[in-house]
Amino acid sequence: MAMKITVIGLGYLGATHAVAMAKVGHQVIGIEPNPQKIASLSQGKAGFFEPGLDEELAKQIASGRITFKSAHDEESREADIHFICVGTPQTPGSMAADTSYLVSAINDVAPYLREDALVVGKSTVPVGTAVSLTQQLAKATGFSAPNLAWNPEFLREGTALEDSLHPDRLVIGVTNPRAEELLRQVFAPMIAEGIPFLVTDLATAELVKAAANAFLATKISFINAMAEIAEVSGADASSLAKAIGYDERIGNKFLRNGVGFGGGCLPKDIRALIARAEELGVGESVAYLHEIDKINLRRRDRVIHLLQEELGTLSQKRVLILGAAFKPDSDDVRDSPALAIALLAKAAGAEVIVHDPVALHGVALKHPELTLEQSLHQAFTNVDAVVLATEWKEYRELDPTTVTPRNKFIIDGRNVLDVAKWQQAGFKVQALGRTITN
Ligand code: UGA
């Protein structure tokens, strides 16, 4: 049965969720204070690079199931469910998550909330946030028991819409049967598909998300720690990952060694979990996450070390970084390992050229010290070293005989290149997590 819902906050999470909800048949109002975003969304442009999203957004606008507004109005009162999808970035100067956008979202929706409507948080939050937001909602509405639930989102950038429509599982944290009933209705098409639907309390639902991202970050740093050992012992971390991955208890996913994890989620979420655990007096339980973070950041330094081993000082040297986005199929450069390596090479004295198929617009204004190059082949002109830092398809499939840097040296930061092919084309190849004989 189609329901009327609002989706508050239309960044990555909110825009994707709004489109997914419209696609499964609900009537959606997307709410976002930024008027430029509203104008762009209303014209079918999500405002970030996500394969397939703009096409589906345009379809849903045409179907009449989705509209956008810069603030709530009387129409919001008709909604049965209000999904809150605002960001919870790292607080500057602290490891903790900034939950102030959630507080504003609650205050904004309060005057338009029916007493029988449900507010559902989807943002990634420190455990305990939902309880304090419920108290705040009670104050702002005057309702004795406002209904607030938590439904963490597990979508990945690059496959966001698909992940929203067909998630591995749905988790809902609720405090009463009506909330569960409403959420079963809104997710009915997914439940009918057989997607596991887990009903928990609020704290568990909040913590599930933090735990999932901490586990994923741990898997990546685990294999990167093995890579550090491989580098000094002559072993090959990629073969090692393959070998341990055949053990079903370990699994082969998220064991790709390389320059490590970045993006708007994994790095800030492990830090937020550390901060929250410390507040709760159990900091030791996740103290190991400090190491996970450090291993991850050390991979970036390793690339600079390999460059210096090859070139000596980087001063007067031209270094090409292939990739700026934190991963392929995304234009997100938040905490991007590729961008961090570019800036480290620059700080070490190199002239740095950065290529990326879609993410350069996010770098241009913030980092005028980097030279941005749109043409992949042009980017190789007169460079002394190349670092593959984001595994875009165009880099994986690049024919090395068609590029002519002045010094043929490449570091494979993601372990995706056919080493023999690059060597045949005259390149000296280095990679993370193994020692290559050239
Ligand atoms: C991550 C989680 O995977 C999602 O489940 C979660 O919903 C999302 O955060 C979030 O909290 O919103 P995402 O940030 O889109 O999704 O990116 P991932 O695919 O998890 O990749 C994160 C980083 O890890 C990337 O920089 C990627 O290059 C790196 N990575 C991934 C590796 O270095 N090795 C791997 O084996 C896998």
PDB file of C-alpha atoms in Angstrom, residues 217-363:
ATOM      1  CA  ALA A 217      37.434  -1.013   8.206  1.00  0.00           C
ATOM      2  CA  THR A 218      39.085  -3.682  10.354  1.00  0.00           C
ATOM      3  CA  LYS A 219      39.062  -6.181   7.478  1.00  0.00           C
ATOM      4  CA  ILE A 220      40.784  -3.686   5.185  1.00  0.00           C
ATOM      5  CA  SER A 221      43.381  -2.650   7.761  1.00  0.00           C
ATOM      6  CA  PHE A 222      43.969  -6.300   8.659  1.00  0.00           C
ATOM      7  CA  ILE A 223      45.011  -7.131   5.108  1.00  0.00           C
ATOM      8  CA  ASN A 224      47.001  -3.904   4.897  1.00  0.00           C
ATOM      9  CA  ALA A 225      48.843  -4.866   8.093  1.00  0.00           C
ATOM     10  CA  MET A 226      49.677  -8.194   6.409  1.00  0.00           C
ATOM     11  CA  ALA A 227      50.827  -6.126   3.423  1.00  0.00           C
ATOM     12  CA  GLU A 228      53.329  -4.334   5.674  1.00  0.00           C
ATOM     13  CA  ILE A 229      54.720  -7.702   6.744  1.00  0.00           C
ATOM     14  CA  ALA A 230      54.699  -8.961   3.151  1.00  0.00           C
ATOM     15  CA  GLU A 231      56.713  -5.942   2.014  1.00  0.00           C
ATOM     16  CA  VAL A 232      59.605  -6.737   4.356  1.00  0.00           C
ATOM     17  CA  SER A 233      59.502 -10.512   3.968  1.00  0.00           C
ATOM     18  CA  GLY A 234      59.059 -11.036   0.224  1.00  0.00           C
ATOM     19  CA  ALA A 235      55.496 -12.370   0.564  1.00  0.00           C
ATOM     20  CA  ASP A 236      52.563 -11.253  -1.610  1.00  0.00           C
ATOM     21  CA  ALA A 237      49.581  -9.818   0.292  1.00  0.00           C
ATOM     22  CA  SER A 238      47.131 -10.216  -2.622  1.00  0.00           C
ATOM     23  CA  SER A 239      47.844 -13.958  -2.918  1.00  0.00           C
ATOM     24  CA  LEU A 240      47.638 -14.207   0.855  1.00  0.00           C
ATOM     25  CA  ALA A 241      44.198 -12.511   0.821  1.00  0.00           C
ATOM     26  CA  LYS A 242      43.004 -14.925  -1.850  1.00  0.00           C
ATOM     27  CA  ALA A 243      44.265 -17.902   0.119  1.00  0.00           C
ATOM     28  CA  ILE A 244      42.699 -16.935   3.452  1.00  0.00           C
ATOM     29  CA  GLY A 245      39.506 -15.769   1.695  1.00  0.00           C
ATOM     30  CA  TYR A 246      38.698 -19.314   0.563  1.00  0.00           C
ATOM     31  CA  ASP A 247      37.999 -20.084   4.207  1.00  0.00           C
ATOM     32  CA  GLU A 248      34.277 -19.326   4.303  1.00  0.00           C
ATOM     33  CA  ARG A 249      34.566 -18.134   7.882  1.00  0.00           C
ATOM     34  CA  ILE A 250      36.887 -15.381   6.648  1.00  0.00           C
ATOM     35  CA  GLY A 251      35.432 -14.728   3.185  1.00  0.00           C
ATOM     36  CA  ASN A 252      37.182 -13.011   0.293  1.00  0.00           C
ATOM     37  CA  LYS A 253      35.305  -9.696   0.253  1.00  0.00           C
ATOM     38  CA  PHE A 254      36.812  -6.453   1.564  1.00  0.00           C
ATOM     39  CA  LEU A 255      40.280  -7.978   1.678  1.00  0.00           C
ATOM     40  CA  ARG A 256      41.792  -5.955  -1.160  1.00  0.00           C
ATOM     41  CA  ASN A 257      45.080  -4.518   0.028  1.00  0.00           C
ATOM     42  CA  GLY A 258      46.237  -1.182  -1.267  1.00  0.00           C
ATOM     43  CA  VAL A 259      46.199   2.494  -0.304  1.00  0.00           C
ATOM     44  CA  GLY A 260      43.385   1.846   2.149  1.00  0.00           C
ATOM     45  CA  PHE A 261      39.934   3.111   2.947  1.00  0.00           C
ATOM     46  CA  GLY A 262      38.562   6.635   2.682  1.00  0.00           C
ATOM     47  CA  GLY A 263      35.265   8.351   2.009  1.00  0.00           C
ATOM     48  CA  GLY A 264      32.655  10.064   4.129  1.00  0.00           C
ATOM     49  CA  CYS A 265      31.846   6.995   6.223  1.00  0.00           C
ATOM     50  CA  LEU A 266      34.441   4.412   7.281  1.00  0.00           C
ATOM     51  CA  PRO A 267      37.113   6.833   8.607  1.00  0.00           C
ATOM     52  CA  LYS A 268      34.717   9.103  10.515  1.00  0.00           C
ATOM     53  CA  ASP A 269      32.565   6.227  11.746  1.00  0.00           C
ATOM     54  CA  ILE A 270      35.432   4.364  13.420  1.00  0.00           C
ATOM     55  CA  ARG A 271      36.525   7.619  15.080  1.00  0.00           C
ATOM     56  CA  ALA A 272      32.948   8.345  16.225  1.00  0.00           C
ATOM     57  CA  LEU A 273      32.700   4.835  17.684  1.00  0.00           C
ATOM     58  CA  ILE A 274      35.936   5.340  19.616  1.00  0.00           C
ATOM     59  CA  ALA A 275      34.663   8.701  20.935  1.00  0.00           C
ATOM     60  CA  ARG A 276      31.278   7.286  21.976  1.00  0.00           C
ATOM     61  CA  ALA A 277      32.787   4.203  23.639  1.00  0.00           C
ATOM     62  CA  GLU A 278      35.109   6.486  25.616  1.00  0.00           C
ATOM     63  CA  GLU A 279      32.145   8.621  26.718  1.00  0.00           C
ATOM     64  CA  LEU A 280      30.407   5.461  27.891  1.00  0.00           C
ATOM     65  CA  GLY A 281      33.480   4.398  29.874  1.00  0.00           C
ATOM     66  CA  VAL A 282      34.372   1.441  27.634  1.00  0.00           C
ATOM     67  CA  GLY A 283      37.029   3.066  25.463  1.00  0.00           C
ATOM     68  CA  GLU A 284      39.295   0.038  25.835  1.00  0.00           C
ATOM     69  CA  SER A 285      36.772  -2.128  23.975  1.00  0.00           C
ATOM     70  CA  VAL A 286      37.515  -0.342  20.724  1.00  0.00           C
ATOM     71  CA  ALA A 287      41.005   1.005  21.468  1.00  0.00           C
ATOM     72  CA  TYR A 288      42.217  -1.297  18.669  1.00  0.00           C
ATOM     73  CA  LEU A 289      40.359   0.929  16.208  1.00  0.00           C
ATOM     74  CA  HIS A 290      43.061   3.561  16.779  1.00  0.00           C
ATOM     75  CA  GLU A 291      45.481   1.049  15.218  1.00  0.00           C
ATOM     76  CA  ILE A 292      43.037   0.348  12.372  1.00  0.00           C
ATOM     77  CA  ASP A 293      43.052   4.078  11.599  1.00  0.00           C
ATOM     78  CA  LYS A 294      46.854   4.307  11.862  1.00  0.00           C
ATOM     79  CA  ILE A 295      47.521   1.284   9.633  1.00  0.00           C
ATOM     80  CA  ASN A 296      45.196   2.856   7.082  1.00  0.00           C
ATOM     81  CA  LEU A 297      46.992   6.221   7.120  1.00  0.00           C
ATOM     82  CA  ARG A 298      50.446   4.553   6.982  1.00  0.00           C
ATOM     83  CA  ARG A 299      49.601   3.097   3.538  1.00  0.00           C
ATOM     84  CA  ARG A 300      49.561   6.627   2.165  1.00  0.00           C
ATOM     85  CA  ASP A 301      53.052   7.261   3.577  1.00  0.00           C
ATOM     86  CA  ARG A 302      54.246   3.993   2.042  1.00  0.00           C
ATOM     87  CA  VAL A 303      53.459   5.335  -1.430  1.00  0.00           C
ATOM     88  CA  ILE A 304      55.550   8.451  -0.767  1.00  0.00           C
ATOM     89  CA  HIS A 305      58.363   6.217   0.491  1.00  0.00           C
ATOM     90  CA  LEU A 306      58.252   4.149  -2.739  1.00  0.00           C
ATOM     91  CA  LEU A 307      58.340   7.349  -4.794  1.00  0.00           C
ATOM     92  CA  GLN A 308      61.368   8.601  -2.860  1.00  0.00           C
ATOM     93  CA  GLU A 309      63.091   5.227  -3.205  1.00  0.00           C
ATOM     94  CA  GLU A 310      62.777   5.535  -6.967  1.00  0.00           C
ATOM     95  CA  LEU A 311      63.301   9.261  -7.487  1.00  0.00           C
ATOM     96  CA  GLY A 312      65.378  10.370  -4.515  1.00  0.00           C
ATOM     97  CA  THR A 313      64.100  13.789  -3.538  1.00  0.00           C
ATOM     98  CA  LEU A 314      60.708  14.645  -4.999  1.00  0.00           C
ATOM     99  CA  SER A 315      61.660  18.267  -5.461  1.00  0.00           C
ATOM    100  CA  GLN A 316      61.568  19.232  -9.176  1.00  0.00           C
ATOM    101  CA  LYS A 317      59.901  15.885  -9.980  1.00  0.00           C
ATOM    102  CA  ARG A 318      56.554  15.571 -11.713  1.00  0.00           C
ATOM    103  CA  VAL A 319      54.286  12.939 -10.179  1.00  0.00           C
ATOM    104  CA  LEU A 320      50.981  11.859 -11.744  1.00  0.00           C
ATOM    105  CA  ILE A 321      48.260  10.577  -9.405  1.00  0.00           C
ATOM    106  CA  LEU A 322      45.633   8.497 -11.196  1.00  0.00           C
ATOM    107  CA  GLY A 323      42.412   9.082  -9.279  1.00  0.00           C
ATOM    108  CA  ALA A 324      41.043  11.661  -6.870  1.00  0.00           C
ATOM    109  CA  ALA A 325      37.798   9.976  -5.759  1.00  0.00           C
ATOM    110  CA  PHE A 326      37.955   7.705  -2.672  1.00  0.00           C
ATOM    111  CA  LYS A 327      36.821   4.818  -4.850  1.00  0.00           C
ATOM    112  CA  PRO A 328      35.748   4.253  -8.466  1.00  0.00           C
ATOM    113  CA  ASP A 329      32.226   5.115  -9.667  1.00  0.00           C
ATOM    114  CA  SER A 330      32.055   8.024  -7.239  1.00  0.00           C
ATOM    115  CA  ASP A 331      32.996  11.711  -7.388  1.00  0.00           C
ATOM    116  CA  ASP A 332      33.350  11.873  -3.606  1.00  0.00           C
ATOM    117  CA  VAL A 333      36.785  13.093  -2.519  1.00  0.00           C
ATOM    118  CA  ARG A 334      36.085  13.186   1.227  1.00  0.00           C
ATOM    119  CA  ASP A 335      39.047  11.638   3.073  1.00  0.00           C
ATOM    120  CA  SER A 336      40.196  10.182  -0.240  1.00  0.00           C
ATOM    121  CA  PRO A 337      43.460   8.191  -0.070  1.00  0.00           C
ATOM    122  CA  ALA A 338      44.230   9.308  -3.652  1.00  0.00           C
ATOM    123  CA  LEU A 339      43.878  12.985  -2.810  1.00  0.00           C
ATOM    124  CA  ALA A 340      45.806  12.563   0.453  1.00  0.00           C
ATOM    125  CA  ILE A 341      48.708  10.965  -1.472  1.00  0.00           C
ATOM    126  CA  ALA A 342      48.635  13.820  -3.991  1.00  0.00           C
ATOM    127  CA  LEU A 343      48.898  16.345  -1.156  1.00  0.00           C
ATOM    128  CA  LEU A 344      51.670  14.380   0.593  1.00  0.00           C
ATOM    129  CA  ALA A 345      53.680  14.249  -2.646  1.00  0.00           C
ATOM    130  CA  LYS A 346      53.142  17.979  -3.073  1.00  0.00           C
ATOM    131  CA  ALA A 347      54.275  18.628   0.499  1.00  0.00           C
ATOM    132  CA  ALA A 348      57.384  16.534  -0.237  1.00  0.00           C
ATOM    133  CA  GLY A 349      58.268  18.959  -3.028  1.00  0.00           C
ATOM    134  CA  ALA A 350      56.867  17.319  -6.168  1.00  0.00           C
ATOM    135  CA  GLU A 351      54.847  18.987  -8.862  1.00  0.00           C
ATOM    136  CA  VAL A 352      51.665  16.932  -8.727  1.00  0.00           C
ATOM    137  CA  ILE A 353      49.300  16.240 -11.593  1.00  0.00           C
ATOM    138  CA  VAL A 354      45.955  14.637 -10.755  1.00  0.00           C
ATOM    139  CA  HIS A 355      43.635  12.872 -13.166  1.00  0.00           C
ATOM    140  CA  ASP A 356      40.164  11.545 -12.395  1.00  0.00           C
ATOM    141  CA  PRO A 357      37.315  10.782 -14.810  1.00  0.00           C
ATOM    142  CA  VAL A 358      34.640  12.556 -12.718  1.00  0.00           C
ATOM    143  CA  ALA A 359      35.943  13.908  -9.403  1.00  0.00           C
ATOM    144  CA  LEU A 360      38.181  16.831 -10.391  1.00  0.00           C
ATOM    145  CA  HIS A 361      35.453  19.441  -9.793  1.00  0.00           C
ATOM    146  CA  GLY A 362      35.627  18.627  -6.080  1.00  0.00           C
ATOM    147  CA  VAL A 363      39.386  19.251  -6.014  1.00  0.00           C
TER     148      VAL A 363
END
